[in-house]
Short mmCIF file of N, CA, C and O in Angstrom, two decimals:
data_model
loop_
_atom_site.label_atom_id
_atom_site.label_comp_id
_atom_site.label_asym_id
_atom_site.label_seq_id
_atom_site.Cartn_x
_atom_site.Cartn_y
_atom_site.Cartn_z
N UNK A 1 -54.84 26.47 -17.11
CA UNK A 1 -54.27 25.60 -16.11
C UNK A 1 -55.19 25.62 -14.88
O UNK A 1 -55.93 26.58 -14.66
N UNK A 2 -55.11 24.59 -14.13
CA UNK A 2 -56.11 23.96 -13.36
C UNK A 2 -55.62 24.75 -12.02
O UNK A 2 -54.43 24.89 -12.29
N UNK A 3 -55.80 25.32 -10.81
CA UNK A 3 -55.78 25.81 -9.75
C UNK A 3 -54.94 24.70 -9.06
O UNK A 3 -54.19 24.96 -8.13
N UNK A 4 -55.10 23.52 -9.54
CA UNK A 4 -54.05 22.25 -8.57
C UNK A 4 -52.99 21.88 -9.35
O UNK A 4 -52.30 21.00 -8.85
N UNK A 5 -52.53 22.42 -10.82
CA UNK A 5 -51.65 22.29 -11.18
C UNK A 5 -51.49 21.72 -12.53
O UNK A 5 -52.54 21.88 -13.15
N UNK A 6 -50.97 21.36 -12.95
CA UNK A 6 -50.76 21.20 -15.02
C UNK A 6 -52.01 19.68 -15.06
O UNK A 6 -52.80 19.35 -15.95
N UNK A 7 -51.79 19.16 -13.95
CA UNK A 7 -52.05 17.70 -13.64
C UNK A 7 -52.77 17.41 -12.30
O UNK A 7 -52.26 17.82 -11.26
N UNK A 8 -54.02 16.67 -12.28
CA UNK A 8 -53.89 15.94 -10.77
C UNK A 8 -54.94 14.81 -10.98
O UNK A 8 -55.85 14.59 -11.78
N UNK A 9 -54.44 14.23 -9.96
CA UNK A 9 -54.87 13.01 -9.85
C UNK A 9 -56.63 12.65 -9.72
O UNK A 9 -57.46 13.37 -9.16
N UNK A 10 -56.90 11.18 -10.50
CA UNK A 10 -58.36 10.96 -10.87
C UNK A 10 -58.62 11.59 -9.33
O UNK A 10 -57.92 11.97 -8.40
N UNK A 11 -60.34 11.45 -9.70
CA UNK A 11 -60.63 11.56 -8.12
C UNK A 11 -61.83 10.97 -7.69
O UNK A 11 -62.18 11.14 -6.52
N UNK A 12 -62.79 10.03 -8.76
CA UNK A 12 -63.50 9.15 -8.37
C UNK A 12 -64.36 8.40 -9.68
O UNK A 12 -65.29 8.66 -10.45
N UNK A 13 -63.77 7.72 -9.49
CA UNK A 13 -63.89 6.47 -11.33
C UNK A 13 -64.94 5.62 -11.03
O UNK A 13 -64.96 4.65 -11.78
N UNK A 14 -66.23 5.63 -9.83
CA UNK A 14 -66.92 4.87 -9.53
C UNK A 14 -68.25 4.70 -10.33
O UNK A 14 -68.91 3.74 -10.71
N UNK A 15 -68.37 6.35 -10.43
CA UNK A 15 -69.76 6.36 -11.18
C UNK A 15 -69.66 6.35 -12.72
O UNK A 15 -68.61 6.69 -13.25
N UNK A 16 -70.70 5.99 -13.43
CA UNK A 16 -70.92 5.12 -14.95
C UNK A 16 -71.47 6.28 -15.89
O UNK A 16 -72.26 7.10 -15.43
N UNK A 17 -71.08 6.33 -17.16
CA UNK A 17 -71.44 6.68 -18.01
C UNK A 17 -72.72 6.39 -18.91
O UNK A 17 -72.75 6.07 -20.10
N UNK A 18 -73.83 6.59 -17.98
CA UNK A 18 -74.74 5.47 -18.23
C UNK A 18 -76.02 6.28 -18.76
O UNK A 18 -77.05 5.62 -18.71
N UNK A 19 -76.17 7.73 -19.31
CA UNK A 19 -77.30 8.30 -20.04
C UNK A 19 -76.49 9.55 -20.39
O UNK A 19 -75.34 9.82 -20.05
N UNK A 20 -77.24 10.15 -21.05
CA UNK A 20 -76.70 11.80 -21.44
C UNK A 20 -76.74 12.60 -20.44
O UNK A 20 -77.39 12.40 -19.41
N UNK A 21 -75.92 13.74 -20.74
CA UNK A 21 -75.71 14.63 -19.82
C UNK A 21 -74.62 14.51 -18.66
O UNK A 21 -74.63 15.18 -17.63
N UNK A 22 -73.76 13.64 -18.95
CA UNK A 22 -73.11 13.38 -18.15
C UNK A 22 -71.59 14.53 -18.38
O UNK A 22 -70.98 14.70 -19.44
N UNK A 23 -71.33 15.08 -17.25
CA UNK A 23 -70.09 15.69 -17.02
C UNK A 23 -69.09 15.26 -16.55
O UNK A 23 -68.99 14.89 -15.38
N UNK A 24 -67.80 15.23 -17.74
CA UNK A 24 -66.50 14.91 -16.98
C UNK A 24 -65.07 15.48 -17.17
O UNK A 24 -65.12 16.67 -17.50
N UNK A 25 -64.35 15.20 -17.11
CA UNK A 25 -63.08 15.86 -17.01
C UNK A 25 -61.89 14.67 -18.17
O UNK A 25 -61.47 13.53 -17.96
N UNK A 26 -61.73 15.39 -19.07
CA UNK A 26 -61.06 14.26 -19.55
C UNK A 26 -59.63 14.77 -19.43
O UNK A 26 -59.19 15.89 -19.18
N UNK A 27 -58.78 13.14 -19.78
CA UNK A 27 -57.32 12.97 -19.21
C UNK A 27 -56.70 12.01 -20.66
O UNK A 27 -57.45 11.70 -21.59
N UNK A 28 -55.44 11.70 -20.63
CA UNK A 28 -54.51 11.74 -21.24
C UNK A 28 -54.12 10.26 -20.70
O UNK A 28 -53.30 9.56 -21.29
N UNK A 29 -54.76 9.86 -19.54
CA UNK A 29 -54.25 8.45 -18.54
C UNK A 29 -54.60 8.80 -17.47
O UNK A 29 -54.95 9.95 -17.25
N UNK A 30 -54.57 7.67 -16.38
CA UNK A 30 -54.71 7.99 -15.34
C UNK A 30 -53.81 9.03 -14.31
O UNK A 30 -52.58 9.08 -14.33
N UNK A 31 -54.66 9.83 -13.45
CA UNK A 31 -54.10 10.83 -12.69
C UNK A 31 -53.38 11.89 -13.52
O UNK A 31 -52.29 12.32 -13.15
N UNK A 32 -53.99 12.34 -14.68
CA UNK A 32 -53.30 13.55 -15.68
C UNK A 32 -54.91 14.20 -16.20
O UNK A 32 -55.23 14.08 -17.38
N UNK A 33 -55.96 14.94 -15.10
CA UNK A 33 -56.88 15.45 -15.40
C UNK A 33 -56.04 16.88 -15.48
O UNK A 33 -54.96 17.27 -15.03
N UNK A 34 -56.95 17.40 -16.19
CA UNK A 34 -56.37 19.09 -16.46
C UNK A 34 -58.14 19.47 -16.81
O UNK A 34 -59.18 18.83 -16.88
N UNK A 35 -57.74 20.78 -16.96
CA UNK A 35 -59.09 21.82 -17.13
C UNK A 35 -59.93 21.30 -18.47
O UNK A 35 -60.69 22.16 -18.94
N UNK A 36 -59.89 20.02 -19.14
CA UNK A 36 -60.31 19.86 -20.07
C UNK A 36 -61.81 19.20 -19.67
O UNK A 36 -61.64 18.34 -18.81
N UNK A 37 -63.02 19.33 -19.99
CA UNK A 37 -64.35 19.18 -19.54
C UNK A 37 -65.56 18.28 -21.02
O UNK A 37 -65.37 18.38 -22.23
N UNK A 38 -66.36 17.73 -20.54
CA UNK A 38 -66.96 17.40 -21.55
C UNK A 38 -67.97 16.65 -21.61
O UNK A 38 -67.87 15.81 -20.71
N UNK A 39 -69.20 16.47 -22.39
CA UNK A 39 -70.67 16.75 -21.51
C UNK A 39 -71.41 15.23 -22.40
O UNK A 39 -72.21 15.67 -23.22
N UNK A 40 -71.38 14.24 -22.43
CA UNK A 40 -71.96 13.37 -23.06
C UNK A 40 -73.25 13.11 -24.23
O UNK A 40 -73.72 12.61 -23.21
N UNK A 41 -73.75 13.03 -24.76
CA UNK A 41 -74.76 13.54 -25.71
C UNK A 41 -76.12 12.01 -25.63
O UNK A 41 -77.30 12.00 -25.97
N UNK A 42 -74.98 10.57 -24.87
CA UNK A 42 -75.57 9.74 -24.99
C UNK A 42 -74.86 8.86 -23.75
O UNK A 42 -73.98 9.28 -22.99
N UNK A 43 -75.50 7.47 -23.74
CA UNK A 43 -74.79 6.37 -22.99
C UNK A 43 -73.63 5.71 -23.48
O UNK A 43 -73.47 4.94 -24.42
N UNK A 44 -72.76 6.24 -22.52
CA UNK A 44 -70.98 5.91 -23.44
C UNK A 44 -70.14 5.25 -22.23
O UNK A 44 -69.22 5.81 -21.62
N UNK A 45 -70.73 3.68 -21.97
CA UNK A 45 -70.24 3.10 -21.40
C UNK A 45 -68.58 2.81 -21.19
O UNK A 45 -67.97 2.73 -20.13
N UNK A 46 -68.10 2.71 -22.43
CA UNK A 46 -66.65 2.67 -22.74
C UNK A 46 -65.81 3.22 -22.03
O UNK A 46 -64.71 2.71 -21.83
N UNK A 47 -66.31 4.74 -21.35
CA UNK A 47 -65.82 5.37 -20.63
C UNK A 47 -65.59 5.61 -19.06
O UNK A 47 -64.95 6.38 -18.34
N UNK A 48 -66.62 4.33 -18.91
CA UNK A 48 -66.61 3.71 -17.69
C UNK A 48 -65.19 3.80 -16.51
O UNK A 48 -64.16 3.37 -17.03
N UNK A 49 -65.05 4.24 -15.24
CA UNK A 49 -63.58 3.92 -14.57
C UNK A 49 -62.39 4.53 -15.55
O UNK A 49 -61.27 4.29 -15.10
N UNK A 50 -62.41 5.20 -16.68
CA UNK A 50 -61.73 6.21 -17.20
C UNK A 50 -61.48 7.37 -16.78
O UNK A 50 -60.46 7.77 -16.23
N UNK A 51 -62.58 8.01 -17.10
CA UNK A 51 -63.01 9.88 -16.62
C UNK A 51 -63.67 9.84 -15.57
O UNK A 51 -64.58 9.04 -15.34
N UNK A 52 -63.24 10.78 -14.78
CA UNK A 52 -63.99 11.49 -13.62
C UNK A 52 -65.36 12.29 -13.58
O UNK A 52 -65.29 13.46 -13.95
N UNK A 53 -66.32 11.90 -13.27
CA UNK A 53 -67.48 12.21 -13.46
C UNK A 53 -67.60 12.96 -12.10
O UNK A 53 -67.41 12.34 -11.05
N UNK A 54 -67.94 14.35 -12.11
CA UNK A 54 -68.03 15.33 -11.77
C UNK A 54 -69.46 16.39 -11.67
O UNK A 54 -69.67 17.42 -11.04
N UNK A 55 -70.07 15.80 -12.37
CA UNK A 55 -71.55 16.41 -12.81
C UNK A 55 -72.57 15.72 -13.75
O UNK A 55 -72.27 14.76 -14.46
N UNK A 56 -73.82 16.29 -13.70
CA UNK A 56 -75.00 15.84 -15.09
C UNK A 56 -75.96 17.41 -15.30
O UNK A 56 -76.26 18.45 -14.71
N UNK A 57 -76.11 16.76 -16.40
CA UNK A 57 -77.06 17.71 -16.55
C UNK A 57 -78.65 18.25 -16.08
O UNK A 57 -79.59 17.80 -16.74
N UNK A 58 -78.94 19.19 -14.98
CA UNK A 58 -80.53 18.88 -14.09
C UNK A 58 -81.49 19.76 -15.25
O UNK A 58 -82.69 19.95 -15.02
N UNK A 59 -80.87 20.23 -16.44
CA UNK A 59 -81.77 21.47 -16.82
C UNK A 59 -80.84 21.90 -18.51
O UNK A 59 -79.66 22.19 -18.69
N UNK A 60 -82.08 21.76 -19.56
CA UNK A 60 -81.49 22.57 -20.67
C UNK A 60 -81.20 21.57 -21.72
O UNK A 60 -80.41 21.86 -22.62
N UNK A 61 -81.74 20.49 -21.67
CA UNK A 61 -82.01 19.59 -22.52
C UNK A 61 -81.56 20.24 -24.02
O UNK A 61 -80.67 19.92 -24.81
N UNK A 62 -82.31 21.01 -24.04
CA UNK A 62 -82.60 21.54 -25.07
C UNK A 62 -81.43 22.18 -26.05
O UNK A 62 -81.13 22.00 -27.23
N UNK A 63 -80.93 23.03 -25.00
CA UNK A 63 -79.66 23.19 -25.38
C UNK A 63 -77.98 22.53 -25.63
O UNK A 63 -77.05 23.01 -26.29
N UNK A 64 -78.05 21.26 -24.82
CA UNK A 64 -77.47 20.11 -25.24
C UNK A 64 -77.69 19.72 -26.59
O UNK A 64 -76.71 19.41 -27.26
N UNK A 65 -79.40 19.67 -27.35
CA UNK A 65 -79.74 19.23 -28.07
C UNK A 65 -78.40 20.06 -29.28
O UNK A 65 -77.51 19.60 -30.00
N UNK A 66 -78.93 21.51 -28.94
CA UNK A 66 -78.43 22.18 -30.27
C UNK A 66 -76.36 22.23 -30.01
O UNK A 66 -75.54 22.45 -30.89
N UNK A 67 -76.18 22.05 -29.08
CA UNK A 67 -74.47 21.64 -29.10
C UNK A 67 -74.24 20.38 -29.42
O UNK A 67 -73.03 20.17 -29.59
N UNK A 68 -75.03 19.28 -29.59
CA UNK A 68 -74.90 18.39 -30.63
C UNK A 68 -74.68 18.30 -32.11
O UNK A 68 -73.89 17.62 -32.77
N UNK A 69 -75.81 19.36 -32.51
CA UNK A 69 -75.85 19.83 -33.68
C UNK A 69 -74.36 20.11 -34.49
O UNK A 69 -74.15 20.05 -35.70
N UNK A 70 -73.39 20.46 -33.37
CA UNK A 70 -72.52 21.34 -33.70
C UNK A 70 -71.27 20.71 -33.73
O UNK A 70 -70.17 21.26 -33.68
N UNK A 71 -71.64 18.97 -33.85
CA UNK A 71 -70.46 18.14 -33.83
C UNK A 71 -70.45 17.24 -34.95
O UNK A 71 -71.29 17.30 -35.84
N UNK A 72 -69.42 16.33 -34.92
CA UNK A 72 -69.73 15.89 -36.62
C UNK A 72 -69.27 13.86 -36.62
O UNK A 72 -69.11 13.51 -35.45
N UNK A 73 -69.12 13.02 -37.32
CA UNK A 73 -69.24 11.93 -37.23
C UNK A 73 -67.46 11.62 -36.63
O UNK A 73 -67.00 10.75 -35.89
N UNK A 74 -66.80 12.80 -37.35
CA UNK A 74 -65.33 12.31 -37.55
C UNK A 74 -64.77 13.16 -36.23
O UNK A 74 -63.58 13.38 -36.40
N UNK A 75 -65.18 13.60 -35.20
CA UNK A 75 -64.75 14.19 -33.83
C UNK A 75 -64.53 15.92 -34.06
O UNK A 75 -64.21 16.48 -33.00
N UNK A 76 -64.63 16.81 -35.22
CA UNK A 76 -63.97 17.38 -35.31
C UNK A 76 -65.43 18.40 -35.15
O UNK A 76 -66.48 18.26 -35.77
N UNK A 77 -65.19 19.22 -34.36
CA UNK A 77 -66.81 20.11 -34.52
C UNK A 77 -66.73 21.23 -35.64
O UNK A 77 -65.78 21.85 -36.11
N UNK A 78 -68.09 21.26 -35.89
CA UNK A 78 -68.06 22.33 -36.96
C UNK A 78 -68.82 23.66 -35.99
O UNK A 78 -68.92 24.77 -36.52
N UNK A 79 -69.25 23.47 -34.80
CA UNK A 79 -69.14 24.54 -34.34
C UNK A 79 -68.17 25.41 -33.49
O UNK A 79 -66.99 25.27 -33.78
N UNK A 80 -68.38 26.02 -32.80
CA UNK A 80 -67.55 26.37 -31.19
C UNK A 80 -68.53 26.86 -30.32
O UNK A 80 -69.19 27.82 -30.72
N UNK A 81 -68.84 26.19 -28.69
CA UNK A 81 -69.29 26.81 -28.50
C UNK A 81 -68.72 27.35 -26.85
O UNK A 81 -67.53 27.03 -26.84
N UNK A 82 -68.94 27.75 -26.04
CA UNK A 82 -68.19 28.68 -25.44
C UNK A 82 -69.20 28.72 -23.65
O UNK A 82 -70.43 28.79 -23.64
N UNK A 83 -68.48 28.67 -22.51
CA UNK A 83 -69.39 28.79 -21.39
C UNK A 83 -69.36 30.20 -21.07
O UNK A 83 -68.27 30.69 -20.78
N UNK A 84 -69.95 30.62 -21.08
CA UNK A 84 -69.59 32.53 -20.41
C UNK A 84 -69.83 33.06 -19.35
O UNK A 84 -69.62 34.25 -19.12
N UNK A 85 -70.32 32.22 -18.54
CA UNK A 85 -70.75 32.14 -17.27
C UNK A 85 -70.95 31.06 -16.27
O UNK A 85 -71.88 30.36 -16.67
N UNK A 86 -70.60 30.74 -15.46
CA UNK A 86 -70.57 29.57 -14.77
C UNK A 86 -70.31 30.03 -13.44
O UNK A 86 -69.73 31.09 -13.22
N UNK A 87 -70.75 29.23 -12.50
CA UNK A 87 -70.40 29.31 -10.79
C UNK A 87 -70.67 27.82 -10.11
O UNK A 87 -70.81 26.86 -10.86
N UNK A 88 -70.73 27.69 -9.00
CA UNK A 88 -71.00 26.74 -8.12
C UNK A 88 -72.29 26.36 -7.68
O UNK A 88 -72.43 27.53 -7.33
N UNK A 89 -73.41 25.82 -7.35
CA UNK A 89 -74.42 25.61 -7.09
C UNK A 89 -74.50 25.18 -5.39
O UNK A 89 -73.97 24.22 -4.83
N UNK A 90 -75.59 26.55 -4.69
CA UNK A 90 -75.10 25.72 -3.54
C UNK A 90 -75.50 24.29 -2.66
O UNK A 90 -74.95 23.70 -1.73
N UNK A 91 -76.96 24.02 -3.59
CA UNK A 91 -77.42 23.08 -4.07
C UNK A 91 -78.39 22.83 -4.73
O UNK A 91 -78.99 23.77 -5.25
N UNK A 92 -78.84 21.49 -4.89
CA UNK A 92 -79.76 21.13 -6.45
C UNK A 92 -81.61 20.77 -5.50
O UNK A 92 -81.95 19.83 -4.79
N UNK A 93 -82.03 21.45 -5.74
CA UNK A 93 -83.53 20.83 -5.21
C UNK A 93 -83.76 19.38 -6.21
O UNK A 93 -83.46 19.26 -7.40
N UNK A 94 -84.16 18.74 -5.65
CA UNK A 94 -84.51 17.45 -6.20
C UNK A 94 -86.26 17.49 -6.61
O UNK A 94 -86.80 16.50 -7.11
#
């Protein structure tokens, strides 16, 4: 459960699903985001003003590559894979 609660509201549907690496938060409908997260592999326009885009990827290509690997045509992964570490960035050098 999310620190703001089972549920909360979108919080900015502006930006596009428009290359890989894209980070977002997926929902159930509008304003029902929860701790659920998920990282694009490609350009998935569809998803456009849906999900909350929250992040991209600056680094690790590579490893995107192989968590692709680990998914399958019919949604269902044949891997698992797991974050074990994570924090905040206090920012990104460009």
């Amino acid at each position: 459960m999310s620190i703001y609660g089972e549920n909360f509201p979108d919080e900015n549907l502006l930006l596009n699903f428009d290359k890989r690496g894209i980070l977002a938060m997926a929902n159930r409908g509008p304003n029902t985001n929860n701790s659920q997260f998920f990282i694009t592999f490609g350009e998935t326009r569809w998803l456009d003003g849906v999900h909350t885009i929250f992040g991209e990827l600056i680094e690790g290509d590579d490893t995107l590559s192989l968590m692709h690997l680990g998914g399958s045509t019919g949604g269902e992964p044949t891997q698992y894979f797991y974050v074990d570490e994570c924090g905040i960035l206090d920012s990104v050098k460009e």
